[in-house]
Tab-separated table of C-alpha atoms in Angstrom:
chain	number	residue	atom	x	y	z
A	1	UNK	CA	96.433	134.814	55.004
A	2	UNK	CA	95.636	135.736	58.564
A	3	UNK	CA	92.776	137.780	57.215
A	4	UNK	CA	90.894	134.617	56.609
A	5	UNK	CA	87.889	133.979	54.472
A	6	UNK	CA	85.980	133.577	57.687
A	7	UNK	CA	86.839	137.072	58.868
A	8	UNK	CA	85.993	138.417	55.437
A	9	UNK	CA	82.602	136.778	55.409
A	10	UNK	CA	81.940	138.040	58.900
A	11	UNK	CA	82.950	141.558	58.026
A	12	UNK	CA	80.813	141.570	54.915
A	13	UNK	CA	77.829	140.033	56.621
A	14	UNK	CA	77.854	142.179	59.717
A	15	UNK	CA	79.314	145.250	58.061
A	16	UNK	CA	76.595	145.458	55.465
A	17	UNK	CA	74.087	144.867	58.199
A	18	UNK	CA	75.477	147.743	60.224
A	19	UNK	CA	75.562	149.918	57.118
A	20	UNK	CA	71.977	149.177	56.242
A	21	UNK	CA	70.982	149.898	59.795
A	22	UNK	CA	72.659	153.281	59.780
A	23	UNK	CA	71.554	154.377	56.327
A	24	UNK	CA	67.902	153.411	56.360
A	25	UNK	CA	65.392	152.818	59.142
A	26	UNK	CA	64.584	149.301	57.909
A	27	UNK	CA	65.168	146.442	58.479
A	28	UNK	CA	65.974	146.641	62.163
A	29	UNK	CA	66.835	143.453	63.959
A	30	UNK	CA	64.376	142.217	66.524
A	31	UNK	CA	65.386	140.704	69.858
A	32	UNK	CA	64.739	137.155	68.649
A	33	UNK	CA	67.204	137.672	65.786
A	34	UNK	CA	69.743	139.430	68.006
A	35	UNK	CA	69.619	136.565	70.497
A	36	UNK	CA	70.134	134.111	67.645
A	37	UNK	CA	73.177	135.994	66.314
A	38	UNK	CA	74.797	136.273	69.740
A	39	UNK	CA	74.122	132.619	70.501
A	40	UNK	CA	75.483	131.563	67.099
A	41	UNK	CA	78.676	133.540	67.687
A	42	UNK	CA	79.114	131.698	70.991
A	43	UNK	CA	78.524	128.285	69.442
A	44	UNK	CA	81.045	129.052	66.692
A	45	UNK	CA	83.744	129.895	69.202
A	46	UNK	CA	83.004	126.800	71.287
A	47	UNK	CA	83.254	124.622	68.165
A	48	UNK	CA	86.566	126.255	67.239
A	49	UNK	CA	87.819	125.698	70.800
A	50	UNK	CA	86.892	122.011	70.711
A	51	UNK	CA	88.804	121.631	67.470
A	52	UNK	CA	91.793	123.382	69.079
A	53	UNK	CA	91.671	120.997	72.027
A	54	UNK	CA	91.782	118.076	69.609
A	55	UNK	CA	94.585	119.454	67.472
A	56	UNK	CA	96.866	121.645	69.554
A	57	UNK	CA	99.671	120.445	71.814
A	58	UNK	CA	100.652	123.933	72.913
A	59	UNK	CA	99.922	124.453	76.624
A	60	UNK	CA	98.980	128.125	76.278
A	61	UNK	CA	96.814	127.568	73.206
A	62	UNK	CA	94.991	124.735	74.974
A	63	UNK	CA	94.432	126.878	78.081
A	64	UNK	CA	93.050	129.637	75.873
A	65	UNK	CA	90.740	127.199	74.060
A	66	UNK	CA	89.486	125.833	77.380
A	67	UNK	CA	88.733	129.374	78.489
A	68	UNK	CA	86.826	130.100	75.254
A	69	UNK	CA	84.744	126.930	75.585
A	70	UNK	CA	84.009	127.597	79.267
A	71	UNK	CA	83.154	131.313	78.927
A	72	UNK	CA	81.007	131.058	75.833
A	73	UNK	CA	79.128	128.053	77.216
A	74	UNK	CA	78.389	130.070	80.380
A	75	UNK	CA	77.101	133.059	78.403
A	76	UNK	CA	75.057	130.884	76.051
A	77	UNK	CA	73.480	129.047	79.008
A	78	UNK	CA	72.520	132.437	80.376
A	79	UNK	CA	71.154	133.513	76.982
A	80	UNK	CA	69.040	130.347	76.708
A	81	UNK	CA	67.665	130.885	80.209
A	82	UNK	CA	66.819	134.471	79.313
A	83	UNK	CA	64.988	133.730	76.051
A	84	UNK	CA	63.043	130.993	77.839
A	85	UNK	CA	62.087	133.409	80.590
A	86	UNK	CA	61.057	136.033	78.036
A	87	UNK	CA	59.171	133.508	75.938
A	88	UNK	CA	61.226	134.423	72.877
A	89	UNK	CA	62.228	131.871	70.261
A	90	UNK	CA	65.605	132.770	68.735
A	91	UNK	CA	65.055	133.434	65.045
A	92	UNK	CA	67.498	132.450	62.319
A	93	UNK	CA	68.446	135.275	59.976
A	94	UNK	CA	70.947	136.153	57.213
A	95	UNK	CA	73.628	137.334	59.678
A	96	UNK	CA	73.489	134.087	61.673
A	97	UNK	CA	73.622	132.109	58.439
A	98	UNK	CA	76.619	134.102	57.223
A	99	UNK	CA	78.383	133.566	60.554
A	100	UNK	CA	77.731	129.835	60.487
A	101	UNK	CA	78.832	129.278	56.892
A	102	UNK	CA	81.958	131.376	57.378
A	103	UNK	CA	82.819	129.404	60.500
A	104	UNK	CA	82.356	126.082	58.731
A	105	UNK	CA	84.752	127.180	55.986
A	106	UNK	CA	87.305	128.325	58.547
A	107	UNK	CA	87.046	125.099	60.494
A	108	UNK	CA	87.720	123.117	57.323
A	109	UNK	CA	90.753	125.272	56.561
A	110	UNK	CA	92.128	124.875	60.094
A	111	UNK	CA	91.537	121.113	59.992
A	112	UNK	CA	94.142	120.839	57.228
A	113	UNK	CA	96.842	122.478	59.383
A	114	UNK	CA	98.882	121.044	62.235
A	115	UNK	CA	101.551	121.936	64.780
A	116	UNK	CA	102.586	125.551	65.144
A	117	UNK	CA	100.994	126.462	61.789
A	118	UNK	CA	97.657	125.381	63.207
A	119	UNK	CA	98.241	127.190	66.523
A	120	UNK	CA	99.071	130.444	64.789
A	121	UNK	CA	96.141	130.210	62.392
A	122	UNK	CA	93.677	129.344	65.170
A	123	UNK	CA	94.798	132.221	67.372
A	124	UNK	CA	94.927	134.693	64.468
A	125	UNK	CA	91.390	133.721	63.572
A	126	UNK	CA	90.306	134.129	67.199
A	127	UNK	CA	91.645	137.695	67.138
A	128	UNK	CA	89.795	138.428	63.881
A	129	UNK	CA	86.592	136.717	64.994
A	130	UNK	CA	86.415	138.517	68.336
A	131	UNK	CA	87.208	141.836	66.692
A	132	UNK	CA	84.384	141.380	64.211
A	133	UNK	CA	81.860	140.264	66.812
A	134	UNK	CA	82.854	143.210	69.031
A	135	UNK	CA	82.102	145.563	66.149
A	136	UNK	CA	78.723	143.934	65.583
A	137	UNK	CA	77.844	143.982	69.300
A	138	UNK	CA	78.709	147.621	69.867
A	139	UNK	CA	77.604	148.907	66.451
A	140	UNK	CA	74.423	146.956	65.817
A	141	UNK	CA	73.290	144.337	68.304
A	142	UNK	CA	73.429	146.292	71.579
A	143	UNK	CA	71.882	149.507	70.160
A	144	UNK	CA	69.101	147.482	68.500
A	145	UNK	CA	68.214	145.316	71.515
A	146	UNK	CA	64.876	146.314	73.029
A	147	UNK	CA	64.709	144.143	76.135
A	148	UNK	CA	66.777	145.542	79.007
A	149	UNK	CA	67.945	142.128	80.235
A	150	UNK	CA	69.026	141.101	76.746
A	151	UNK	CA	70.855	144.404	76.337
A	152	UNK	CA	72.603	143.882	79.684
A	153	UNK	CA	73.670	140.342	78.742
A	154	UNK	CA	74.999	141.609	75.408
A	155	UNK	CA	76.947	144.348	77.208
A	156	UNK	CA	78.574	141.733	79.439
A	157	UNK	CA	79.178	139.718	76.284
A	158	UNK	CA	80.936	142.694	74.692
A	159	UNK	CA	83.263	143.078	77.698
A	160	UNK	CA	83.940	139.354	77.531
A	161	UNK	CA	84.692	139.401	73.796
A	162	UNK	CA	86.963	142.442	74.215
A	163	UNK	CA	88.843	140.613	76.937
A	164	UNK	CA	89.126	137.471	74.831
A	165	UNK	CA	90.401	139.578	71.941
A	166	UNK	CA	93.140	141.032	74.154
A	167	UNK	CA	94.022	137.574	75.451
A	168	UNK	CA	94.175	136.245	71.881
A	169	UNK	CA	96.360	139.175	70.812
A	170	UNK	CA	98.805	138.493	73.677
A	171	UNK	CA	98.840	134.823	72.745
A	172	UNK	CA	99.423	135.618	69.048
A	173	UNK	CA	102.427	137.757	70.050
A	174	UNK	CA	103.895	134.933	72.122
A	175	UNK	CA	103.529	132.460	69.232
A	176	UNK	CA	105.569	134.583	66.829
B	1	UNK	CA	113.690	146.100	134.498
B	2	UNK	CA	113.569	147.032	130.840
B	3	UNK	CA	112.887	143.410	129.932
B	4	UNK	CA	110.085	143.311	132.469
B	5	UNK	CA	108.528	146.359	130.882
B	6	UNK	CA	108.697	144.813	127.433
B	7	UNK	CA	107.132	141.640	128.787
B	8	UNK	CA	104.361	143.625	130.423
B	9	UNK	CA	103.706	145.520	127.214
B	10	UNK	CA	103.643	142.307	125.289
B	11	UNK	CA	101.236	140.669	127.702
B	12	UNK	CA	98.924	143.667	127.799
B	13	UNK	CA	98.953	143.959	124.052
B	14	UNK	CA	98.237	140.260	123.583
B	15	UNK	CA	95.275	140.321	125.947
B	16	UNK	CA	93.980	143.512	124.416
B	17	UNK	CA	94.468	145.487	127.609
B	18	UNK	CA	96.882	147.900	126.037
B	19	UNK	CA	96.432	148.421	122.343
B	20	UNK	CA	99.447	149.841	120.569
B	21	UNK	CA	98.699	150.420	116.882
B	22	UNK	CA	100.559	147.437	115.451
B	23	UNK	CA	99.002	144.893	117.765
B	24	UNK	CA	95.548	146.397	117.372
B	25	UNK	CA	95.535	145.931	113.611
B	26	UNK	CA	96.460	142.286	114.023
B	27	UNK	CA	93.825	141.773	116.663
B	28	UNK	CA	91.116	143.585	114.750
B	29	UNK	CA	91.803	142.444	111.189
B	30	UNK	CA	88.923	143.669	109.082
B	31	UNK	CA	87.509	141.872	106.057
B	32	UNK	CA	87.221	143.958	102.871
B	33	UNK	CA	85.045	142.413	100.193
B	34	UNK	CA	85.519	143.068	96.472
B	35	UNK	CA	82.534	141.892	94.457
B	36	UNK	CA	83.075	140.697	90.881
B	37	UNK	CA	80.139	140.843	88.488
B	38	UNK	CA	79.545	141.384	84.783
B	39	UNK	CA	83.190	141.238	83.817
B	40	UNK	CA	84.414	143.785	86.338
B	41	UNK	CA	85.765	144.211	89.846
B	42	UNK	CA	83.410	146.272	92.006
B	43	UNK	CA	84.451	149.318	94.045
B	44	UNK	CA	87.859	148.997	95.716
B	45	UNK	CA	87.907	149.109	99.518
B	46	UNK	CA	89.675	152.032	101.178
B	47	UNK	CA	91.427	152.194	104.540
B	48	UNK	CA	92.870	148.700	104.158
B	49	UNK	CA	95.702	148.021	106.617
B	50	UNK	CA	98.394	145.363	106.538
B	51	UNK	CA	97.027	142.257	108.225
B	52	UNK	CA	93.441	142.881	107.086
B	53	UNK	CA	91.674	140.313	104.928
B	54	UNK	CA	90.848	141.078	101.297
B	55	UNK	CA	88.104	138.842	99.993
B	56	UNK	CA	86.907	138.510	96.391
B	57	UNK	CA	83.372	137.251	95.805
B	58	UNK	CA	82.590	136.183	92.262
B	59	UNK	CA	78.926	136.851	91.453
B	60	UNK	CA	79.521	136.599	87.732
B	61	UNK	CA	78.517	133.667	85.515
B	62	UNK	CA	82.169	133.394	84.395
B	63	UNK	CA	85.268	132.050	86.092
B	64	UNK	CA	87.692	134.785	87.138
B	65	UNK	CA	90.854	135.249	89.151
B	66	UNK	CA	92.543	137.876	91.261
B	67	UNK	CA	96.161	137.602	90.179
B	68	UNK	CA	98.831	139.945	91.516
B	69	UNK	CA	100.987	141.722	88.937
B	70	UNK	CA	104.028	141.011	91.106
B	71	UNK	CA	103.070	137.376	91.624
B	72	UNK	CA	102.470	137.567	95.359
B	73	UNK	CA	98.982	136.016	95.072
B	74	UNK	CA	96.841	134.201	92.531
B	75	UNK	CA	93.282	133.475	93.652
B	76	UNK	CA	91.076	131.377	91.355
B	77	UNK	CA	87.391	132.217	91.535
B	78	UNK	CA	84.834	129.931	89.969
B	79	UNK	CA	81.317	131.378	89.509
B	80	UNK	CA	79.763	131.877	92.945
B	81	UNK	CA	83.049	131.254	94.776
B	82	UNK	CA	85.011	133.467	97.164
B	83	UNK	CA	88.686	133.634	97.950
B	84	UNK	CA	90.791	135.680	100.349
B	85	UNK	CA	94.287	136.826	101.141
B	86	UNK	CA	95.889	138.578	104.083
B	87	UNK	CA	96.867	142.042	102.927
B	88	UNK	CA	100.492	143.101	103.007
B	89	UNK	CA	101.518	146.745	102.875
B	90	UNK	CA	101.907	148.360	99.483
B	91	UNK	CA	99.986	148.955	96.294
B	92	UNK	CA	98.379	145.721	95.197
B	93	UNK	CA	97.818	145.750	91.458
B	94	UNK	CA	95.895	142.720	90.250
B	95	UNK	CA	94.096	141.439	87.166
B	96	UNK	CA	92.053	138.490	85.936
B	97	UNK	CA	94.399	136.027	84.248
B	98	UNK	CA	91.533	134.823	82.033
B	99	UNK	CA	90.245	138.285	81.149
B	100	UNK	CA	93.155	140.729	80.984
B	101	UNK	CA	90.872	143.733	80.492
B	102	UNK	CA	89.839	143.303	84.140
B	103	UNK	CA	92.344	145.203	86.273
B	104	UNK	CA	92.282	146.956	89.655
B	105	UNK	CA	94.505	148.294	92.424
B	106	UNK	CA	94.091	148.310	96.197
B	107	UNK	CA	96.274	150.433	98.444
B	108	UNK	CA	97.252	148.746	101.714
B	109	UNK	CA	98.638	151.011	104.445
């Protein structure tokens, strides 16, 4: 059950996107769509963190959630400043929609849990979510980004997500 | 007589008139800056001696830390902030407690 519906939706949404990108020249993502996807991923993790801060009583889980909220807010602030500077309006797209609907379903599922069951499920989902977004960043979003500053921000984002994934994996181990 | 000599040495060393190696490093503690940006520690300083200052400057948009593997220091670094320690001899392995993929090592002579 750790392989949640959310992770599945993410994998399908982003995986098929990556596949289409590799197999055929069209339809490449533009920077406005890439910015929207990256921003959406950040918002999703902040929302999940806020839920964790409401539900969890575990000190380490709460510290992790605070870190997620803080880091992703910082990156998203930077992303907003960048798109404003570039005069780009982030553009909604099927991948963003798939991310958002998957996240909503996961949030609903997590809302029904409590105590250590919730902690474990939240952290397991954080591992899966970061893993999926890392795959999308390195496989699709970064290679497709045209603007150098956007590409650079996404590369920092990838390092951040990789680090969060490792942190989540350590945390998941300690909750066993 | 021997005591007098030690006293003289001590006085000279303290005033900088006679610089034996150990006193000189204390008197001329250098500051070595490690810049953090884009989720990584910048180049590690070389030639760091015990008593020197190691300073971390966080130019990233994210909060970081410089946390010793052996627990001898734990410096929190909010975005834009700096923090410093006085180096002690040995191999200082440290990481960011928020972002465990960020690791580095400084050798202090």
